[in-house]
Short mmCIF file of C-alpha atoms in Angstrom, two decimals:
data_model
loop_
_atom_site.label_atom_id
_atom_site.label_comp_id
_atom_site.label_asym_id
_atom_site.label_seq_id
_atom_site.Cartn_x
_atom_site.Cartn_y
_atom_site.Cartn_z
CA MET A 1041 155.42 97.60 63.13
CA VAL A 1042 155.11 94.08 61.74
CA ASN A 1043 153.75 93.61 58.26
CA ALA A 1044 150.21 92.78 59.35
CA ASP A 1045 150.02 96.08 61.22
CA ILE A 1046 150.68 98.19 58.15
CA GLU A 1047 148.36 96.41 55.72
CA ILE A 1048 144.98 97.96 54.87
CA GLU A 1049 142.70 95.54 53.03
CA THR A 1050 139.19 96.96 53.50
CA LEU A 1051 137.55 100.36 53.24
CA ALA A 1052 136.66 100.20 56.93
CA GLU A 1053 140.34 99.72 57.82
CA PHE A 1054 141.25 102.64 55.54
CA ASP A 1055 138.75 104.93 57.26
CA ARG A 1056 140.04 103.99 60.71
CA VAL A 1057 143.66 104.70 59.81
CA VAL A 1058 143.09 107.87 57.79
CA ALA A 1059 141.06 109.33 60.66
CA ARG A 1060 144.38 109.55 62.50
CA GLY A 1061 145.70 111.79 59.73
CA SER A 1062 148.48 109.71 58.23
CA LEU A 1063 148.81 106.80 55.82
CA SER A 1064 152.60 107.11 55.77
CA GLY A 1065 154.25 103.71 55.45
CA TYR A 1066 151.02 101.76 55.02
CA ARG A 1067 150.27 99.24 52.28
CA ILE A 1068 146.74 99.74 50.96
CA GLN A 1069 145.74 96.63 49.08
CA SER A 1070 142.96 96.49 46.49
CA VAL A 1071 140.65 99.03 48.21
CA ASN A 1072 138.35 101.13 46.04
CA LEU A 1073 139.22 104.72 46.97
CA LEU A 1074 137.19 106.57 44.34
CA GLU A 1075 134.96 107.95 47.12
CA ARG A 1076 137.90 108.86 49.37
CA THR A 1077 139.51 111.62 47.32
CA PHE A 1078 139.30 114.24 50.07
CA ALA A 1079 140.89 111.86 52.56
CA LEU A 1080 143.77 111.12 50.17
CA LEU A 1081 144.31 114.81 49.46
CA SER A 1082 144.35 115.59 53.17
CA ALA A 1083 146.39 112.75 54.60
CA ASP A 1084 150.13 112.22 54.67
CA THR A 1085 150.77 109.39 52.19
CA SER A 1086 154.55 109.51 52.12
CA ALA A 1087 156.18 106.09 51.82
CA ALA A 1088 152.76 104.46 51.36
CA VAL A 1089 152.16 101.78 48.75
CA PHE A 1090 148.83 101.56 46.90
CA LEU A 1091 148.32 98.13 45.30
CA GLY A 1092 145.47 98.05 42.78
CA CYS A 1093 143.47 100.80 44.46
CA ALA A 1094 141.08 102.68 42.19
CA MET A 1095 141.32 106.42 42.83
CA GLU A 1096 140.53 109.71 41.07
CA PRO A 1097 143.32 111.22 38.92
CA ASP A 1098 143.93 114.19 41.20
CA ALA A 1099 144.26 111.87 44.20
CA SER A 1100 146.70 109.72 42.30
CA VAL A 1101 148.81 112.75 41.36
CA LYS A 1102 148.88 113.95 44.94
CA VAL A 1103 149.90 110.65 46.57
CA ARG A 1104 152.59 110.16 43.94
CA ALA A 1105 153.91 113.65 44.73
CA ASP A 1106 154.03 112.63 48.40
CA GLY A 1107 156.39 109.85 47.40
CA ALA A 1108 153.91 106.99 47.53
CA LEU A 1109 154.19 104.05 45.13
CA VAL A 1110 151.02 103.47 43.10
CA PHE A 1111 150.39 100.18 41.31
CA PRO A 1112 147.16 100.87 39.43
CA PRO A 1113 144.42 98.29 38.74
CA ILE A 1114 145.07 96.18 35.64
CA PRO A 1115 142.16 96.44 33.15
CA ASP A 1116 140.59 93.46 31.35
CA LEU A 1117 141.85 90.77 33.77
CA PRO A 1118 139.44 88.10 35.03
CA PHE A 1119 141.10 88.27 38.45
CA ASN A 1120 142.57 90.88 40.76
CA PRO A 1121 146.33 90.33 41.19
CA TYR A 1122 146.52 92.63 44.22
CA ARG A 1123 143.62 91.17 46.21
CA GLY A 1124 143.99 91.38 49.97
CA LEU A 1125 141.53 88.63 50.98
CA LEU A 1126 140.95 84.97 50.16
CA TYR A 1127 138.26 83.92 47.71
CA THR A 1128 134.80 82.70 48.61
CA ALA A 1129 132.78 80.14 46.70
CA GLU A 1130 130.20 82.80 45.93
CA GLU A 1131 132.86 84.96 44.34
CA LEU A 1132 134.42 82.24 42.23
CA PHE A 1133 131.06 80.91 41.04
CA THR A 1134 129.42 84.27 40.31
CA GLY A 1135 127.22 83.86 37.22
CA LEU A 1136 126.78 80.12 37.65
CA ALA A 1137 123.12 80.45 36.64
CA GLU A 1138 124.34 81.18 33.09
CA GLY A 1139 126.79 78.25 33.14
CA TYR A 1140 130.13 77.55 34.79
CA GLU A 1141 132.05 78.84 31.77
CA THR A 1142 130.85 82.38 32.56
CA THR A 1143 132.15 82.35 36.16
CA PRO A 1144 135.29 84.14 37.35
CA ASP A 1145 136.82 80.77 38.19
CA ALA A 1146 136.39 79.49 34.66
CA GLN A 1147 137.49 82.76 33.11
CA ALA A 1148 140.63 82.87 35.20
CA TYR A 1149 141.46 79.32 34.12
CA ALA A 1150 140.90 80.26 30.49
CA TRP A 1151 143.25 83.25 30.86
CA PHE A 1152 145.83 80.99 32.49
CA GLN A 1153 145.58 78.51 29.64
CA GLU A 1154 146.16 81.32 27.13
CA THR A 1155 149.15 82.86 28.91
CA MET A 1156 150.93 80.08 30.77
CA SER A 1157 153.18 79.21 27.82
CA ASP A 1158 153.34 82.45 25.84
CA GLY A 1159 156.58 83.66 27.46
CA ASP A 1160 155.08 87.05 28.33
CA VAL A 1161 156.90 88.35 31.38
CA PHE A 1162 154.00 90.64 32.20
CA SER A 1163 151.55 87.72 32.46
CA SER A 1164 153.92 85.71 34.60
CA MET A 1165 154.50 88.74 36.81
CA LEU A 1166 150.75 89.17 37.33
CA ARG A 1167 150.39 85.52 38.27
CA SER A 1168 153.24 85.82 40.74
CA ILE A 1169 151.85 88.95 42.35
CA HIS A 1170 148.43 87.31 42.68
CA ASP A 1171 149.82 84.14 44.22
CA ASP A 1172 151.96 86.03 46.70
CA ALA A 1173 148.92 88.11 47.71
CA ILE A 1174 146.95 84.90 48.26
CA SER A 1175 149.79 83.50 50.38
CA ASP A 1176 149.72 86.60 52.56
CA ALA A 1177 145.93 86.45 52.94
CA LEU A 1178 146.07 82.77 53.87
CA ASP A 1179 148.79 83.32 56.45
CA GLU A 1180 146.62 85.98 58.05
CA HIS A 1181 143.46 83.84 57.95
CA LEU A 1182 145.10 80.83 59.58
CA ALA A 1183 147.17 82.68 62.16
CA GLY A 1184 146.73 80.94 65.51
CA ALA A 1185 144.49 78.22 64.12
CA ARG A 1186 144.88 74.50 64.81
CA VAL A 1187 144.86 73.19 61.27
CA ILE A 1188 144.13 69.58 60.33
CA GLY A 1189 144.83 68.53 56.76
CA VAL A 1190 142.48 66.05 55.11
CA LEU A 1191 143.74 64.51 51.89
CA GLY A 1192 142.29 61.88 49.55
CA GLY A 1193 141.32 61.11 46.01
CA HIS A 1194 139.58 63.63 43.75
CA ALA A 1195 137.69 60.86 41.98
CA MET A 1196 135.63 59.91 45.03
CA ALA A 1197 132.02 60.23 43.86
CA ARG A 1198 129.14 61.75 45.74
CA GLY A 1199 126.69 59.12 46.96
CA GLY A 1200 129.30 56.53 47.89
CA THR A 1201 130.22 55.21 51.31
CA ASP A 1202 133.74 56.67 51.07
CA TYR A 1203 132.34 60.11 50.32
CA ARG A 1204 129.98 59.81 53.30
CA GLY A 1205 132.88 58.76 55.55
CA ALA A 1206 135.01 61.72 54.44
CA ALA A 1207 132.11 64.09 55.15
CA GLU A 1208 131.59 62.57 58.60
CA LEU A 1209 135.29 62.99 59.28
CA GLY A 1210 135.21 66.65 58.30
CA ARG A 1211 132.27 67.22 60.65
CA ILE A 1212 133.94 65.37 63.53
CA LEU A 1213 137.16 67.35 63.16
CA ALA A 1214 135.45 70.71 62.85
CA ARG A 1215 133.26 70.03 65.87
CA SER A 1216 136.39 69.28 67.88
CA GLY A 1217 137.64 72.83 67.24
CA LEU A 1218 140.06 72.13 64.41
CA THR A 1219 140.23 74.04 61.13
CA VAL A 1220 139.83 71.54 58.27
CA ALA A 1221 142.10 72.26 55.30
CA THR A 1222 141.92 70.39 52.01
CA GLY A 1223 143.08 70.76 48.44
CA GLY A 1224 139.77 72.47 47.82
CA GLY A 1225 138.68 70.33 44.87
CA PRO A 1226 136.12 67.58 44.30
CA GLY A 1227 135.94 64.08 45.73
CA ALA A 1228 137.36 63.49 49.21
CA MET A 1229 138.28 67.17 49.45
CA GLU A 1230 134.75 68.32 48.84
CA ALA A 1231 133.39 65.76 51.27
CA ALA A 1232 135.66 66.90 54.11
CA ASN A 1233 134.82 70.56 53.45
CA LEU A 1234 131.11 69.62 53.34
CA GLY A 1235 131.38 67.97 56.75
CA ALA A 1236 133.04 71.04 58.21
CA TYR A 1237 130.44 73.26 56.59
CA LEU A 1238 127.61 71.32 58.22
CA ALA A 1239 129.32 71.03 61.61
CA PRO A 1240 127.09 73.74 63.17
CA ALA A 1241 123.92 72.17 61.72
CA PRO A 1242 121.83 69.42 63.36
CA ASP A 1243 123.09 65.87 62.85
CA GLU A 1244 120.34 65.04 60.35
CA ALA A 1245 121.56 67.78 57.99
CA LEU A 1246 124.47 65.70 56.72
CA PRO A 1247 122.52 62.67 55.46
CA GLU A 1248 119.98 65.00 53.88
CA ALA A 1249 122.76 66.95 52.15
CA LEU A 1250 124.43 63.75 50.95
CA GLU A 1251 121.14 62.66 49.40
CA LEU A 1252 120.80 65.95 47.57
CA LEU A 1253 124.40 65.84 46.29
CA ALA A 1254 124.15 62.21 45.14
CA LYS A 1255 121.86 63.36 42.33
CA VAL A 1256 124.96 64.80 40.62
CA PRO A 1257 127.76 62.37 41.53
CA SER A 1258 130.64 64.07 39.69
CA PHE A 1259 131.75 67.32 38.07
CA SER A 1260 131.97 65.37 34.81
CA PRO A 1261 130.28 65.83 32.42
CA SER A 1262 128.79 69.08 33.81
CA VAL A 1263 130.61 71.33 36.26
CA SER A 1264 127.57 73.61 36.21
CA ASP A 1265 125.20 70.90 37.47
CA TRP A 1266 127.74 69.68 40.01
CA ALA A 1267 128.25 73.17 41.45
CA ARG A 1268 124.53 74.02 41.42
CA ALA A 1269 123.84 70.93 43.54
CA ALA A 1270 126.37 72.18 46.09
CA PHE A 1271 124.82 75.63 46.21
CA ALA A 1272 121.40 74.06 46.68
CA VAL A 1273 122.80 72.46 49.85
CA ARG A 1274 124.21 75.81 50.93
CA GLU A 1275 120.83 77.43 50.43
CA ARG A 1276 119.18 74.73 52.50
CA TRP A 1277 121.71 75.26 55.35
CA PRO A 1278 123.03 78.82 54.87
CA LEU A 1279 124.96 79.25 58.12
CA GLY A 1280 127.83 76.88 57.47
CA GLY A 1281 131.03 76.37 59.40
CA ASP A 1282 134.45 77.51 58.24
CA SER A 1283 137.14 75.46 56.53
CA VAL A 1284 139.87 76.12 53.99
CA GLY A 1285 140.38 74.89 50.46
CA ILE A 1286 143.65 75.32 48.56
CA PRO A 1287 143.07 74.55 44.89
CA THR A 1288 145.03 75.71 41.85
CA TRP A 1289 144.25 76.77 38.32
CA PHE A 1290 147.23 74.64 37.35
CA TYR A 1291 144.71 71.81 37.61
CA GLY A 1292 141.83 74.01 36.55
CA HIS A 1293 139.93 71.17 34.91
CA GLU A 1294 139.05 70.19 38.50
CA PRO A 1295 136.77 72.93 39.84
CA PRO A 1296 136.92 74.19 43.42
CA ASN A 1297 134.24 72.90 45.74
CA ALA A 1298 131.61 75.24 47.15
CA PHE A 1299 131.88 74.14 50.79
CA SER A 1300 135.23 75.70 51.67
CA GLY A 1301 134.59 78.75 53.79
CA GLN A 1302 137.74 80.40 52.47
CA ILE A 1303 139.48 79.47 49.22
CA ALA A 1304 143.16 80.13 48.55
CA LYS A 1305 143.31 79.57 44.82
CA TYR A 1306 146.61 79.89 42.98
CA PHE A 1307 147.92 79.88 39.46
CA ALA A 1308 151.34 78.31 39.82
CA ASN A 1309 151.52 74.82 41.22
CA ALA A 1310 154.98 75.53 42.61
CA THR A 1311 153.92 78.68 44.46
CA LEU A 1312 151.49 77.07 46.90
CA PRO A 1313 154.00 76.00 49.55
CA GLN A 1314 154.80 79.59 50.39
CA ALA A 1315 151.14 80.12 51.23
CA LEU A 1316 151.33 77.77 54.16
CA GLY A 1317 154.64 78.47 55.76
CA PHE A 1318 157.31 77.16 53.38
CA ALA A 1319 160.05 79.35 52.02
CA ARG A 1320 158.95 81.17 48.90
CA ALA A 1321 160.31 78.65 46.44
CA GLY A 1322 159.36 75.42 44.58
CA GLY A 1323 157.37 72.38 45.62
CA THR A 1324 153.87 71.11 45.05
CA PRO A 1325 150.46 72.39 46.22
CA MET A 1326 150.22 69.86 48.99
CA ASP A 1327 153.67 70.71 50.33
CA GLY A 1328 152.22 73.94 51.60
CA LEU A 1329 149.07 72.43 53.06
CA LEU A 1330 151.12 69.78 54.84
CA ALA A 1331 153.51 72.40 56.26
CA ARG A 1332 150.57 74.37 57.66
CA SER A 1333 148.72 71.38 59.11
CA ASN A 1334 150.09 71.83 62.62
CA ALA A 1335 147.49 69.50 64.18
CA GLY A 1336 148.29 66.67 61.80
CA VAL A 1337 147.16 65.19 58.50
CA VAL A 1338 144.53 62.54 57.77
CA PHE A 1339 145.00 60.53 54.57
CA LEU A 1340 141.83 59.00 53.14
CA PRO A 1341 142.01 56.31 50.45
CA GLY A 1342 143.43 57.67 47.21
CA ALA A 1343 145.71 56.76 44.33
CA ALA A 1344 149.04 58.08 43.05
CA GLY A 1345 148.51 61.66 44.15
CA THR A 1346 147.60 60.70 47.70
CA VAL A 1347 150.52 58.26 47.90
CA GLN A 1348 152.85 61.11 46.91
CA GLU A 1349 151.28 63.31 49.55
CA VAL A 1350 151.88 60.71 52.28
CA PHE A 1351 155.59 60.75 51.60
CA ASP A 1352 155.67 64.50 50.98
CA ASN A 1353 154.57 64.69 54.61
CA ALA A 1354 156.71 61.81 55.82
CA THR A 1355 159.98 63.32 54.54
CA PRO A 1356 160.06 66.48 56.75
CA ASN A 1357 158.75 64.38 59.66
CA TYR A 1358 161.60 61.93 59.11
CA TYR A 1359 164.24 64.69 59.06
CA GLU A 1360 162.34 66.87 61.57
CA SER A 1361 162.93 69.78 59.21
CA ARG A 1362 159.67 71.45 60.37
CA SER A 1363 160.53 70.94 64.04
CA ALA A 1364 158.79 68.01 65.77
CA PRO A 1365 156.94 65.50 63.57
CA THR A 1366 153.23 66.09 63.22
CA PRO A 1367 150.63 63.32 63.43
CA MET A 1368 149.83 61.26 60.35
CA VAL A 1369 146.71 59.08 60.30
CA LEU A 1370 146.01 56.75 57.37
CA VAL A 1371 142.37 55.66 57.09
CA GLY A 1372 141.53 52.31 55.52
CA ARG A 1373 143.64 49.34 56.65
CA ALA A 1374 142.95 47.23 53.58
CA HIS A 1375 143.60 50.10 51.21
CA TRP A 1376 146.95 51.10 52.73
CA THR A 1377 148.24 47.56 53.42
CA GLU A 1378 146.89 45.54 50.48
CA ARG A 1379 145.73 47.63 47.57
CA LEU A 1380 148.50 50.21 47.94
CA PRO A 1381 150.89 48.93 50.65
CA VAL A 1382 152.06 52.35 51.80
CA TRP A 1383 151.73 51.58 55.51
CA PRO A 1384 154.48 48.92 55.74
CA LEU A 1385 156.95 51.26 54.05
CA LEU A 1386 155.92 54.23 56.18
CA ARG A 1387 156.26 52.16 59.36
CA ALA A 1388 159.72 50.91 58.28
CA LEU A 1389 160.78 54.45 57.48
CA ALA A 1390 159.64 55.69 60.89
CA SER A 1391 161.28 52.91 62.87
CA GLY A 1392 163.62 54.22 65.55
CA ARG A 1393 162.90 57.87 64.79
CA ALA A 1394 160.78 60.51 66.52
CA MET A 1395 158.07 60.11 63.91
CA GLU A 1396 157.49 56.48 64.91
CA SER A 1397 155.04 57.53 67.63
CA ARG A 1398 153.37 60.03 65.27
CA ILE A 1399 151.91 57.65 62.68
CA ALA A 1400 148.74 55.58 62.90
CA LEU A 1401 146.66 53.30 60.75
CA VAL A 1402 142.93 53.01 61.41
CA ASP A 1403 140.05 51.18 59.82
CA SER A 1404 137.45 53.93 59.80
CA VAL A 1405 136.98 57.68 60.17
CA GLU A 1406 135.35 57.15 63.57
CA GLU A 1407 138.73 56.09 64.91
CA VAL A 1408 140.56 59.22 63.74
CA PRO A 1409 139.86 61.50 66.75
CA ASP A 1410 141.15 58.92 69.21
CA ALA A 1411 144.23 58.30 67.07
CA LEU A 1412 144.97 62.04 66.94
CA ALA A 1413 144.38 62.40 70.68
CA ALA A 1414 146.83 59.60 71.40
CA MET A 1415 149.51 61.46 69.45
CA ALA A 1416 148.79 64.90 70.89
#
């Protein structure tokens, strides 16, 4: 069996498997088994692994006697290191009514701030286990999907024309059947996730949502107000489309946006590449997103971080280290040729190589679908 076949991540999956009489060799991940004592006592659990599964003491004794490995839940943590599923915005922002600082997202960031430099091997181990679990969950979620990365500046304020354009782009891409993936934060990332979220809604929903969000342009000075405005939009249009956000508590001062359907949030900046198909070693958060964006990457106007991301993507395309080069579309001719002249360098780099036909510069987001289609 391949790994996905032996993982049990929900109680419903547990019940289906245990009905066959054996859990031998399975990995049961963060499932509350306090109400399944009889099943555990009756089933063969030899060679099983229980990761953070709450169970009664007699059940724990029995499965250990069978030869199973049991990694018990860790008390007093603001996160679950063994989680089997990605986060949702509702989960990360639980308790927002009392203020962002009370939410699991804020509490996890506070824990990270306290432990990231204390040299405690136990804390670093918990972070690593958590991040690897998130990588596994993200791989499963995106399996078979056509993923389009959308990158751009985090400082892009709600209410501006650039924000509107990024949201329209996210909607266009989602409606074309692509899975929009962003860094999961504010600014251009939030806008693209918003567009994907409203893709199933009538066309007039987007301008109405933009008007509501413009009342709180930024997460500074109040993350609470910023997030509440987003959830007000979600309440107005509750049946949103799916997209992915990949933020990190390494930059925890930038909160995740509430429009990502699934959120792969990490602790370690260098662990994110493994989530999206890189080897399980170093890099930056966007390395992973870029590696997983098999339908291409769209770069909206941004500053130093976005410039770095352009060349983070250009390098493997240049060397063809991830097989054939994937499409790269830069949006904003004046931005990428005058303000930050990335395009001339990118074009010179691509000259005479396979990636030359896989790069494009367009003036507006409306041109992106045609540019991607031309490179398909």
